[in-house]
Amino acid sequence: MGHIKTTPIERVRNISKEDFIKNYYKPQKPVLIEGLTENWAAFQKWNLDYIQQHAGDQIVPLYNNEPTKGKQNSAEPATEMKMADYIELIKTKPTDLRIFFYDLKVKLPELLKDFEYPDVGLKFFKRLPVLFFGGEGSKVLPHYDMDLADLVHFHFQGTKSVTLFSPKQTKYLYKIPFAVHNLESIDLDNPDFEKYPALQYLEGLHATMKHGDALYMPSGYWHYIKYLDGGFSMTLRAFPRHLGRFGNMLYNVFFMRHFENVMRKSFGQKWIDYKEGRTFTKTNTRISKLKKS
């Protein structure tokens, strides 16, 4: 067992719009921005108790780290419970249960007044501010976002570990066909370089996020997230700037996702096993050729 190579994500404080566009947005380079949320009401108010007070009675779908199997839809929740009970759980003990893509505009519109869309030069898609919650020890499978948006990710309460991989690293990540994630048997914290030799070539960028931190994740960047304590984050999305990416986004959202779910319903586990086998063989063959050259 070894370690994945990573370097720290650059950190800045209170960056100007011009600097952000020139140094990070145009070159599509991640950056962690400190101080961006300090004038928000959310910076003072947002914690697990605050969410519990405002949304305690809501029933929320919860996701875990188990791979979806057989004829399951590719994004099926593991269970559901009242928000108040879930928050009590993540305040008190480790759990792999997470809330995924909690739509603030629909579920908790009164919280919209607590933050502003930062003026950094991104064209934000204001219809979809979303929250994500996790307990200590919960992990989010390495993936990139299907809509290929530029993302700004804000963390609240506790700390979380974020490792990013640029789209150029995809060839080392054992990406599954017709999906936006990699082989679910891979553990990036304890990589098995014998079984998955391509991981030795993988190079990531890492940051530990604390309350109020903002992380810019450029379009198509993979992210692997671990909650080090119970907490939650908000993601704001901006449209991809390249026309080619916009085309890829339409393909992902309107064709790929539906094709994948049709194939799962038709062939179940056979389809999943076929794709995983193909990924494993294809990536390892390419790596052995790389070693020989």
PDB file of C-alpha atoms in Angstrom:
ATOM      1  CA  MET A   1       0.000   0.000   0.000  1.00  0.00           C
ATOM      2  CA  GLY A   2       1.238   3.509  -0.762  1.00  0.00           C
ATOM      3  CA  HIS A   3       0.030   7.087  -0.872  1.00  0.00           C
ATOM      4  CA  ILE A   4      -1.446   9.158  -3.680  1.00  0.00           C
ATOM      5  CA  LYS A   5       0.837  12.075  -4.623  1.00  0.00           C
ATOM      6  CA  THR A   6      -0.717  15.426  -3.697  1.00  0.00           C
ATOM      7  CA  THR A   7       0.354  19.051  -3.434  1.00  0.00           C
ATOM      8  CA  PRO A   8      -1.472  21.758  -1.422  1.00  0.00           C
ATOM      9  CA  ILE A   9      -4.149  23.841  -3.142  1.00  0.00           C
ATOM     10  CA  GLU A  10      -3.066  27.480  -3.319  1.00  0.00           C
ATOM     11  CA  ARG A  11      -4.656  29.708  -0.648  1.00  0.00           C
ATOM     12  CA  VAL A  12      -5.466  33.405  -0.962  1.00  0.00           C
ATOM     13  CA  ARG A  13      -7.369  35.900   1.161  1.00  0.00           C
ATOM     14  CA  ASN A  14      -9.995  38.392  -0.122  1.00  0.00           C
ATOM     15  CA  ILE A  15      -9.011  38.184  -3.799  1.00  0.00           C
ATOM     16  CA  SER A  16     -10.070  40.840  -6.330  1.00  0.00           C
ATOM     17  CA  LYS A  17     -12.299  39.928  -9.269  1.00  0.00           C
ATOM     18  CA  GLU A  18      -9.508  40.792 -11.752  1.00  0.00           C
ATOM     19  CA  ASP A  19      -6.964  38.584  -9.968  1.00  0.00           C
ATOM     20  CA  PHE A  20      -9.406  35.706  -9.670  1.00  0.00           C
ATOM     21  CA  ILE A  21     -10.239  35.804 -13.409  1.00  0.00           C
ATOM     22  CA  LYS A  22      -6.610  36.166 -14.505  1.00  0.00           C
ATOM     23  CA  ASN A  23      -4.918  33.725 -12.102  1.00  0.00           C
ATOM     24  CA  TYR A  24      -7.562  31.054 -11.539  1.00  0.00           C
ATOM     25  CA  TYR A  25     -10.649  31.229 -13.741  1.00  0.00           C
ATOM     26  CA  LYS A  26      -8.978  31.663 -17.143  1.00  0.00           C
ATOM     27  CA  PRO A  27      -6.247  29.047 -16.499  1.00  0.00           C
ATOM     28  CA  GLN A  28      -8.900  26.831 -14.772  1.00  0.00           C
ATOM     29  CA  LYS A  29      -6.796  26.442 -11.627  1.00  0.00           C
ATOM     30  CA  PRO A  30      -8.287  25.600  -8.201  1.00  0.00           C
ATOM     31  CA  VAL A  31      -7.851  28.030  -5.297  1.00  0.00           C
ATOM     32  CA  LEU A  32      -9.008  28.170  -1.678  1.00  0.00           C
ATOM     33  CA  ILE A  33     -10.252  31.646  -0.744  1.00  0.00           C
ATOM     34  CA  GLU A  34     -10.264  32.622   2.910  1.00  0.00           C
ATOM     35  CA  GLY A  35     -12.351  35.572   4.136  1.00  0.00           C
ATOM     36  CA  LEU A  36     -14.867  35.468   1.256  1.00  0.00           C
ATOM     37  CA  THR A  37     -17.790  34.673   3.578  1.00  0.00           C
ATOM     38  CA  GLU A  38     -16.853  36.778   6.610  1.00  0.00           C
ATOM     39  CA  ASN A  39     -19.404  39.524   5.820  1.00  0.00           C
ATOM     40  CA  TRP A  40     -22.238  37.001   5.286  1.00  0.00           C
ATOM     41  CA  ALA A  41     -24.890  36.431   7.940  1.00  0.00           C
ATOM     42  CA  ALA A  42     -24.220  32.723   7.242  1.00  0.00           C
ATOM     43  CA  PHE A  43     -20.675  33.066   8.589  1.00  0.00           C
ATOM     44  CA  GLN A  44     -22.099  33.914  12.040  1.00  0.00           C
ATOM     45  CA  LYS A  45     -25.302  31.870  11.956  1.00  0.00           C
ATOM     46  CA  TRP A  46     -24.798  28.707   9.930  1.00  0.00           C
ATOM     47  CA  ASN A  47     -24.094  25.668  12.038  1.00  0.00           C
ATOM     48  CA  LEU A  48     -25.818  22.322  12.625  1.00  0.00           C
ATOM     49  CA  ASP A  49     -28.078  23.747  15.376  1.00  0.00           C
ATOM     50  CA  TYR A  50     -29.307  26.482  13.020  1.00  0.00           C
ATOM     51  CA  ILE A  51     -30.265  23.941  10.324  1.00  0.00           C
ATOM     52  CA  GLN A  52     -31.911  21.760  12.971  1.00  0.00           C
ATOM     53  CA  GLN A  53     -34.063  24.701  14.139  1.00  0.00           C
ATOM     54  CA  HIS A  54     -35.123  25.634  10.594  1.00  0.00           C
ATOM     55  CA  ALA A  55     -35.610  22.219   8.969  1.00  0.00           C
ATOM     56  CA  GLY A  56     -35.869  19.716  11.844  1.00  0.00           C
ATOM     57  CA  ASP A  57     -39.224  18.262  10.769  1.00  0.00           C
ATOM     58  CA  GLN A  58     -38.263  17.629   7.137  1.00  0.00           C
ATOM     59  CA  ILE A  59     -37.776  14.015   6.062  1.00  0.00           C
ATOM     60  CA  VAL A  60     -34.459  13.780   4.185  1.00  0.00           C
ATOM     61  CA  PRO A  61     -33.058  11.029   1.904  1.00  0.00           C
ATOM     62  CA  LEU A  62     -29.644   9.775   3.080  1.00  0.00           C
ATOM     63  CA  TYR A  63     -26.810   8.217   1.088  1.00  0.00           C
ATOM     64  CA  ASN A  64     -23.991   5.955   2.260  1.00  0.00           C
ATOM     65  CA  ASN A  65     -20.751   4.602   0.780  1.00  0.00           C
ATOM     66  CA  GLU A  66     -22.230   1.328  -0.499  1.00  0.00           C
ATOM     67  CA  PRO A  67     -21.986   0.930  -4.304  1.00  0.00           C
ATOM     68  CA  THR A  68     -25.369   0.734  -6.056  1.00  0.00           C
ATOM     69  CA  LYS A  69     -25.966  -2.841  -7.218  1.00  0.00           C
ATOM     70  CA  GLY A  70     -27.955  -4.735  -9.808  1.00  0.00           C
ATOM     71  CA  LYS A  71     -30.950  -2.897 -11.173  1.00  0.00           C
ATOM     72  CA  GLN A  72     -30.764  -0.009  -8.698  1.00  0.00           C
ATOM     73  CA  ASN A  73     -30.842   3.460 -10.169  1.00  0.00           C
ATOM     74  CA  SER A  74     -27.342   5.003 -10.105  1.00  0.00           C
ATOM     75  CA  ALA A  75     -28.405   7.569  -7.452  1.00  0.00           C
ATOM     76  CA  GLU A  76     -30.676   5.745  -5.015  1.00  0.00           C
ATOM     77  CA  PRO A  77     -30.776   6.786  -1.321  1.00  0.00           C
ATOM     78  CA  ALA A  78     -29.888   4.183   1.331  1.00  0.00           C
ATOM     79  CA  THR A  79     -32.497   5.350   3.872  1.00  0.00           C
ATOM     80  CA  GLU A  80     -34.368   8.435   5.130  1.00  0.00           C
ATOM     81  CA  MET A  81     -35.015  10.126   8.478  1.00  0.00           C
ATOM     82  CA  LYS A  82     -36.098  13.410  10.034  1.00  0.00           C
ATOM     83  CA  MET A  83     -33.528  16.184   9.605  1.00  0.00           C
ATOM     84  CA  ALA A  84     -33.516  16.776  13.407  1.00  0.00           C
ATOM     85  CA  ASP A  85     -32.570  13.122  14.030  1.00  0.00           C
ATOM     86  CA  TYR A  86     -29.946  13.103  11.288  1.00  0.00           C
ATOM     87  CA  ILE A  87     -28.278  16.260  12.646  1.00  0.00           C
ATOM     88  CA  GLU A  88     -28.315  14.805  16.162  1.00  0.00           C
ATOM     89  CA  LEU A  89     -26.545  11.763  14.725  1.00  0.00           C
ATOM     90  CA  ILE A  90     -23.774  13.704  12.941  1.00  0.00           C
ATOM     91  CA  LYS A  91     -23.276  15.991  15.966  1.00  0.00           C
ATOM     92  CA  THR A  92     -22.594  13.043  18.243  1.00  0.00           C
ATOM     93  CA  LYS A  93     -20.948  10.170  16.363  1.00  0.00           C
ATOM     94  CA  PRO A  94     -19.196   9.043  13.162  1.00  0.00           C
ATOM     95  CA  THR A  95     -21.484   7.828  10.351  1.00  0.00           C
ATOM     96  CA  ASP A  96     -21.172   7.334   6.606  1.00  0.00           C
ATOM     97  CA  LEU A  97     -24.704   8.721   6.033  1.00  0.00           C
ATOM     98  CA  ARG A  98     -24.767  11.892   3.956  1.00  0.00           C
ATOM     99  CA  ILE A  99     -27.347  14.332   2.586  1.00  0.00           C
ATOM    100  CA  PHE A 100     -26.666  14.925  -1.084  1.00  0.00           C
ATOM    101  CA  PHE A 101     -27.842  17.877  -3.199  1.00  0.00           C
ATOM    102  CA  TYR A 102     -30.226  19.521  -0.702  1.00  0.00           C
ATOM    103  CA  ASP A 103     -31.914  22.256  -2.774  1.00  0.00           C
ATOM    104  CA  LEU A 104     -31.884  25.386  -0.614  1.00  0.00           C
ATOM    105  CA  LYS A 105     -34.316  27.310  -2.810  1.00  0.00           C
ATOM    106  CA  VAL A 106     -36.972  24.606  -2.473  1.00  0.00           C
ATOM    107  CA  LYS A 107     -36.291  23.232   1.028  1.00  0.00           C
ATOM    108  CA  LEU A 108     -35.070  26.232   3.073  1.00  0.00           C
ATOM    109  CA  PRO A 109     -35.678  29.457   1.102  1.00  0.00           C
ATOM    110  CA  GLU A 110     -35.415  31.613   4.249  1.00  0.00           C
ATOM    111  CA  LEU A 111     -31.667  30.861   4.299  1.00  0.00           C
ATOM    112  CA  LEU A 112     -31.145  32.499   0.892  1.00  0.00           C
ATOM    113  CA  LYS A 113     -30.905  35.897   2.590  1.00  0.00           C
ATOM    114  CA  ASP A 114     -27.885  34.693   4.630  1.00  0.00           C
ATOM    115  CA  PHE A 115     -25.365  34.707   1.752  1.00  0.00           C
ATOM    116  CA  GLU A 116     -24.428  36.584  -1.438  1.00  0.00           C
ATOM    117  CA  TYR A 117     -23.196  35.343  -4.803  1.00  0.00           C
ATOM    118  CA  PRO A 118     -19.531  36.426  -4.741  1.00  0.00           C
ATOM    119  CA  ASP A 119     -18.490  39.034  -7.281  1.00  0.00           C
ATOM    120  CA  VAL A 120     -15.472  37.183  -8.690  1.00  0.00           C
ATOM    121  CA  GLY A 121     -16.391  37.140 -12.388  1.00  0.00           C
ATOM    122  CA  LEU A 122     -18.349  33.849 -12.508  1.00  0.00           C
ATOM    123  CA  LYS A 123     -21.831  33.762 -14.085  1.00  0.00           C
ATOM    124  CA  PHE A 124     -23.648  31.927 -11.311  1.00  0.00           C
ATOM    125  CA  PHE A 125     -26.677  29.734 -12.001  1.00  0.00           C
ATOM    126  CA  LYS A 126     -28.833  31.222  -9.242  1.00  0.00           C
ATOM    127  CA  ARG A 127     -31.619  28.654  -9.411  1.00  0.00           C
ATOM    128  CA  LEU A 128     -29.580  25.936  -7.731  1.00  0.00           C
ATOM    129  CA  PRO A 129     -27.721  26.691  -4.479  1.00  0.00           C
ATOM    130  CA  VAL A 130     -27.331  23.263  -2.814  1.00  0.00           C
ATOM    131  CA  LEU A 131     -26.180  21.947   0.565  1.00  0.00           C
ATOM    132  CA  PHE A 132     -24.320  18.715   1.368  1.00  0.00           C
ATOM    133  CA  PHE A 133     -24.119  17.211   4.880  1.00  0.00           C
ATOM    134  CA  GLY A 134     -21.854  14.506   6.272  1.00  0.00           C
ATOM    135  CA  GLY A 135     -20.876  12.881   9.558  1.00  0.00           C
ATOM    136  CA  GLU A 136     -17.337  12.295  10.790  1.00  0.00           C
ATOM    137  CA  GLY A 137     -15.691   9.667   8.579  1.00  0.00           C
ATOM    138  CA  SER A 138     -18.165   9.874   5.699  1.00  0.00           C
ATOM    139  CA  LYS A 139     -16.596   9.954   2.239  1.00  0.00           C
ATOM    140  CA  VAL A 140     -17.819  11.067  -1.163  1.00  0.00           C
ATOM    141  CA  LEU A 141     -16.706   8.757  -3.969  1.00  0.00           C
ATOM    142  CA  PRO A 142     -14.244  10.457  -6.372  1.00  0.00           C
ATOM    143  CA  HIS A 143     -16.309  12.001  -9.180  1.00  0.00           C
ATOM    144  CA  TYR A 144     -16.727  15.101 -11.320  1.00  0.00           C
ATOM    145  CA  ASP A 145     -19.997  16.945 -11.795  1.00  0.00           C
ATOM    146  CA  MET A 146     -22.072  15.825 -14.756  1.00  0.00           C
ATOM    147  CA  ASP A 147     -23.101  19.371 -15.725  1.00  0.00           C
ATOM    148  CA  LEU A 148     -19.383  20.411 -15.938  1.00  0.00           C
ATOM    149  CA  ALA A 149     -20.137  23.618 -14.017  1.00  0.00           C
ATOM    150  CA  ASP A 150     -17.440  25.763 -12.423  1.00  0.00           C
ATOM    151  CA  LEU A 151     -18.069  25.320  -8.690  1.00  0.00           C
ATOM    152  CA  VAL A 152     -17.462  27.405  -5.586  1.00  0.00           C
ATOM    153  CA  HIS A 153     -17.786  25.191  -2.500  1.00  0.00           C
ATOM    154  CA  PHE A 154     -18.255  26.810   0.952  1.00  0.00           C
ATOM    155  CA  HIS A 155     -17.797  24.835   4.152  1.00  0.00           C
ATOM    156  CA  PHE A 156     -19.601  25.364   7.493  1.00  0.00           C
ATOM    157  CA  GLN A 157     -18.945  23.820  10.919  1.00  0.00           C
ATOM    158  CA  GLY A 158     -16.093  21.414  11.479  1.00  0.00           C
ATOM    159  CA  THR A 159     -13.477  20.492   8.896  1.00  0.00           C
ATOM    160  CA  LYS A 160     -13.390  18.474   5.704  1.00  0.00           C
ATOM    161  CA  SER A 161     -10.630  17.131   3.501  1.00  0.00           C
ATOM    162  CA  VAL A 162     -10.894  17.804  -0.248  1.00  0.00           C
ATOM    163  CA  THR A 163      -8.633  16.265  -2.895  1.00  0.00           C
ATOM    164  CA  LEU A 164      -9.027  17.498  -6.467  1.00  0.00           C
ATOM    165  CA  PHE A 165      -7.774  15.926  -9.709  1.00  0.00           C
ATOM    166  CA  SER A 166      -7.597  17.834 -12.956  1.00  0.00           C
ATOM    167  CA  PRO A 167      -9.403  16.397 -16.027  1.00  0.00           C
ATOM    168  CA  LYS A 168      -5.917  15.497 -17.366  1.00  0.00           C
ATOM    169  CA  GLN A 169      -5.610  12.966 -14.517  1.00  0.00           C
ATOM    170  CA  THR A 170      -8.725  11.038 -15.623  1.00  0.00           C
ATOM    171  CA  LYS A 171      -6.625   8.432 -17.463  1.00  0.00           C
ATOM    172  CA  TYR A 172      -5.115   7.308 -14.111  1.00  0.00           C
ATOM    173  CA  LEU A 173      -8.384   7.261 -12.139  1.00  0.00           C
ATOM    174  CA  TYR A 174     -10.069   4.117 -13.552  1.00  0.00           C
ATOM    175  CA  LYS A 175     -13.110   6.061 -14.749  1.00  0.00           C
ATOM    176  CA  ILE A 176     -16.194   3.932 -15.424  1.00  0.00           C
ATOM    177  CA  PRO A 177     -17.804   4.290 -18.917  1.00  0.00           C
ATOM    178  CA  PHE A 178     -21.164   6.148 -19.013  1.00  0.00           C
ATOM    179  CA  ALA A 179     -20.562   7.498 -15.500  1.00  0.00           C
ATOM    180  CA  VAL A 180     -18.763  10.398 -13.792  1.00  0.00           C
ATOM    181  CA  HIS A 181     -17.025   8.339 -11.088  1.00  0.00           C
ATOM    182  CA  ASN A 182     -14.270   5.747 -10.873  1.00  0.00           C
ATOM    183  CA  LEU A 183     -14.098   2.088  -9.762  1.00  0.00           C
ATOM    184  CA  GLU A 184     -15.851   1.951  -6.394  1.00  0.00           C
ATOM    185  CA  SER A 185     -13.454  -0.723  -5.100  1.00  0.00           C
ATOM    186  CA  ILE A 186     -10.571   1.793  -5.079  1.00  0.00           C
ATOM    187  CA  ASP A 187      -9.605   3.319  -1.712  1.00  0.00           C
ATOM    188  CA  LEU A 188      -7.614   6.486  -2.417  1.00  0.00           C
ATOM    189  CA  ASP A 189      -6.544   6.665   1.247  1.00  0.00           C
ATOM    190  CA  ASN A 190      -4.859   3.233   1.014  1.00  0.00           C
ATOM    191  CA  PRO A 191      -4.249   2.712  -2.705  1.00  0.00           C
ATOM    192  CA  ASP A 192      -3.363  -0.799  -3.854  1.00  0.00           C
ATOM    193  CA  PHE A 193      -0.680  -0.031  -6.454  1.00  0.00           C
ATOM    194  CA  GLU A 194      -0.296  -3.698  -7.420  1.00  0.00           C
ATOM    195  CA  LYS A 195      -3.926  -4.117  -8.351  1.00  0.00           C
ATOM    196  CA  TYR A 196      -4.360  -0.552  -9.689  1.00  0.00           C
ATOM    197  CA  PRO A 197      -0.909   0.455 -11.024  1.00  0.00           C
ATOM    198  CA  ALA A 198      -2.201   3.621 -12.748  1.00  0.00           C
ATOM    199  CA  LEU A 199      -2.790   5.198  -9.319  1.00  0.00           C
ATOM    200  CA  GLN A 200       1.006   5.534  -8.902  1.00  0.00           C
ATOM    201  CA  TYR A 201       0.960   8.190 -11.656  1.00  0.00           C
ATOM    202  CA  LEU A 202      -2.002  10.082 -10.181  1.00  0.00           C
ATOM    203  CA  GLU A 203      -1.325  13.621  -8.915  1.00  0.00           C
ATOM    204  CA  GLY A 204      -3.878  15.438  -6.807  1.00  0.00           C
ATOM    205  CA  LEU A 205      -4.326  18.804  -5.090  1.00  0.00           C
ATOM    206  CA  HIS A 206      -5.348  18.832  -1.431  1.00  0.00           C
ATOM    207  CA  ALA A 207      -6.918  21.234   1.074  1.00  0.00           C
ATOM    208  CA  THR A 208      -8.424  20.926   4.538  1.00  0.00           C
ATOM    209  CA  MET A 209     -11.423  23.256   4.663  1.00  0.00           C
ATOM    210  CA  LYS A 210     -12.660  24.963   7.819  1.00  0.00           C
ATOM    211  CA  HIS A 211     -15.777  27.023   8.623  1.00  0.00           C
ATOM    212  CA  GLY A 212     -16.292  29.822   6.075  1.00  0.00           C
ATOM    213  CA  ASP A 213     -13.635  28.670   3.571  1.00  0.00           C
ATOM    214  CA  ALA A 214     -14.478  28.872  -0.144  1.00  0.00           C
ATOM    215  CA  LEU A 215     -12.933  26.479  -2.674  1.00  0.00           C
ATOM    216  CA  TYR A 216     -13.008  27.151  -6.415  1.00  0.00           C
ATOM    217  CA  MET A 217     -13.254  23.868  -8.364  1.00  0.00           C
ATOM    218  CA  PRO A 218     -12.909  24.423 -12.119  1.00  0.00           C
ATOM    219  CA  SER A 219     -15.159  22.701 -14.645  1.00  0.00           C
ATOM    220  CA  GLY A 220     -14.584  18.942 -14.963  1.00  0.00           C
ATOM    221  CA  TYR A 221     -12.289  18.659 -11.919  1.00  0.00           C
ATOM    222  CA  TRP A 222     -12.666  15.411  -9.969  1.00  0.00           C
ATOM    223  CA  HIS A 223     -13.258  15.792  -6.224  1.00  0.00           C
ATOM    224  CA  TYR A 224     -12.772  13.286  -3.414  1.00  0.00           C
ATOM    225  CA  ILE A 225     -14.217  14.537  -0.123  1.00  0.00           C
ATOM    226  CA  LYS A 226     -13.939  13.262   3.459  1.00  0.00           C
ATOM    227  CA  TYR A 227     -15.739  14.786   6.435  1.00  0.00           C
ATOM    228  CA  LEU A 228     -13.286  15.008   9.342  1.00  0.00           C
ATOM    229  CA  ASP A 229     -16.146  16.150  11.641  1.00  0.00           C
ATOM    230  CA  GLY A 230     -19.915  16.411  11.243  1.00  0.00           C
ATOM    231  CA  GLY A 231     -20.649  19.468   9.108  1.00  0.00           C
ATOM    232  CA  PHE A 232     -22.135  20.782   5.881  1.00  0.00           C
ATOM    233  CA  SER A 233     -21.204  22.723   2.766  1.00  0.00           C
ATOM    234  CA  MET A 234     -22.906  24.804   0.094  1.00  0.00           C
ATOM    235  CA  THR A 235     -22.057  24.652  -3.598  1.00  0.00           C
ATOM    236  CA  LEU A 236     -22.785  27.507  -6.020  1.00  0.00           C
ATOM    237  CA  ARG A 237     -22.516  26.637  -9.705  1.00  0.00           C
ATOM    238  CA  ALA A 238     -21.544  28.689 -12.759  1.00  0.00           C
ATOM    239  CA  PHE A 239     -22.008  27.739 -16.419  1.00  0.00           C
ATOM    240  CA  PRO A 240     -18.939  26.278 -18.187  1.00  0.00           C
ATOM    241  CA  ARG A 241     -17.184  28.917 -20.285  1.00  0.00           C
ATOM    242  CA  HIS A 242     -16.070  26.715 -23.219  1.00  0.00           C
ATOM    243  CA  LEU A 243     -18.571  25.810 -25.936  1.00  0.00           C
ATOM    244  CA  GLY A 244     -17.078  22.289 -26.160  1.00  0.00           C
ATOM    245  CA  ARG A 245     -17.722  21.730 -22.464  1.00  0.00           C
ATOM    246  CA  PHE A 246     -21.275  22.988 -22.899  1.00  0.00           C
ATOM    247  CA  GLY A 247     -21.796  20.300 -25.574  1.00  0.00           C
ATOM    248  CA  ASN A 248     -20.337  17.640 -23.266  1.00  0.00           C
ATOM    249  CA  MET A 249     -22.631  18.821 -20.481  1.00  0.00           C
ATOM    250  CA  LEU A 250     -25.709  18.391 -22.705  1.00  0.00           C
ATOM    251  CA  TYR A 251     -24.548  14.873 -23.658  1.00  0.00           C
ATOM    252  CA  ASN A 252     -23.944  13.923 -19.990  1.00  0.00           C
ATOM    253  CA  VAL A 253     -27.235  15.285 -18.691  1.00  0.00           C
ATOM    254  CA  PHE A 254     -29.590  14.372 -21.528  1.00  0.00           C
ATOM    255  CA  PHE A 255     -28.104  11.167 -22.943  1.00  0.00           C
ATOM    256  CA  MET A 256     -25.530   9.477 -20.731  1.00  0.00           C
ATOM    257  CA  ARG A 257     -27.486   9.474 -17.454  1.00  0.00           C
ATOM    258  CA  HIS A 258     -30.647   8.045 -19.086  1.00  0.00           C
ATOM    259  CA  PHE A 259     -28.705   5.480 -21.125  1.00  0.00           C
ATOM    260  CA  GLU A 260     -26.958   4.272 -17.946  1.00  0.00           C
ATOM    261  CA  ASN A 261     -30.232   3.831 -16.036  1.00  0.00           C
ATOM    262  CA  VAL A 262     -31.886   2.021 -18.966  1.00  0.00           C
ATOM    263  CA  MET A 263     -28.912  -0.385 -19.174  1.00  0.00           C
ATOM    264  CA  ARG A 264     -29.039  -1.002 -15.412  1.00  0.00           C
ATOM    265  CA  LYS A 265     -32.765  -1.745 -15.536  1.00  0.00           C
ATOM    266  CA  SER A 266     -32.279  -4.084 -18.506  1.00  0.00           C
ATOM    267  CA  PHE A 267     -29.094  -5.950 -17.533  1.00  0.00           C
ATOM    268  CA  GLY A 268     -28.597  -5.183 -13.832  1.00  0.00           C
ATOM    269  CA  GLN A 269     -25.351  -6.404 -12.267  1.00  0.00           C
ATOM    270  CA  LYS A 270     -24.085  -7.866 -15.572  1.00  0.00           C
ATOM    271  CA  TRP A 271     -23.872  -4.354 -17.034  1.00  0.00           C
ATOM    272  CA  ILE A 272     -22.052  -3.003 -13.951  1.00  0.00           C
ATOM    273  CA  ASP A 273     -19.590  -5.935 -13.936  1.00  0.00           C
ATOM    274  CA  TYR A 274     -18.954  -5.546 -17.689  1.00  0.00           C
ATOM    275  CA  LYS A 275     -18.139  -1.831 -17.332  1.00  0.00           C
ATOM    276  CA  GLU A 276     -15.901  -2.363 -14.308  1.00  0.00           C
ATOM    277  CA  GLY A 277     -13.998  -5.183 -16.028  1.00  0.00           C
ATOM    278  CA  ARG A 278     -13.516  -3.058 -19.135  1.00  0.00           C
ATOM    279  CA  THR A 279     -12.198  -0.089 -17.119  1.00  0.00           C
ATOM    280  CA  PHE A 280      -9.773  -2.278 -15.160  1.00  0.00           C
ATOM    281  CA  THR A 281      -8.311  -3.995 -18.241  1.00  0.00           C
ATOM    282  CA  LYS A 282      -8.160  -0.882 -20.413  1.00  0.00           C
ATOM    283  CA  THR A 283      -6.398   1.287 -17.789  1.00  0.00           C
ATOM    284  CA  ASN A 284      -3.898  -1.395 -16.750  1.00  0.00           C
ATOM    285  CA  THR A 285      -3.060  -2.225 -20.407  1.00  0.00           C
ATOM    286  CA  ARG A 286      -2.373   1.465 -21.097  1.00  0.00           C
ATOM    287  CA  ILE A 287      -0.142   1.698 -18.017  1.00  0.00           C
ATOM    288  CA  SER A 288       1.909  -1.393 -18.946  1.00  0.00           C
ATOM    289  CA  LYS A 289       2.495   0.142 -22.405  1.00  0.00           C
ATOM    290  CA  LEU A 290       3.571   3.388 -20.691  1.00  0.00           C
ATOM    291  CA  LYS A 291       6.110   1.491 -18.553  1.00  0.00           C
ATOM    292  CA  LYS A 292       7.559  -0.252 -21.623  1.00  0.00           C
ATOM    293  CA  SER A 293       7.976   2.995 -23.552  1.00  0.00           C
TER     294      SER A 293
END
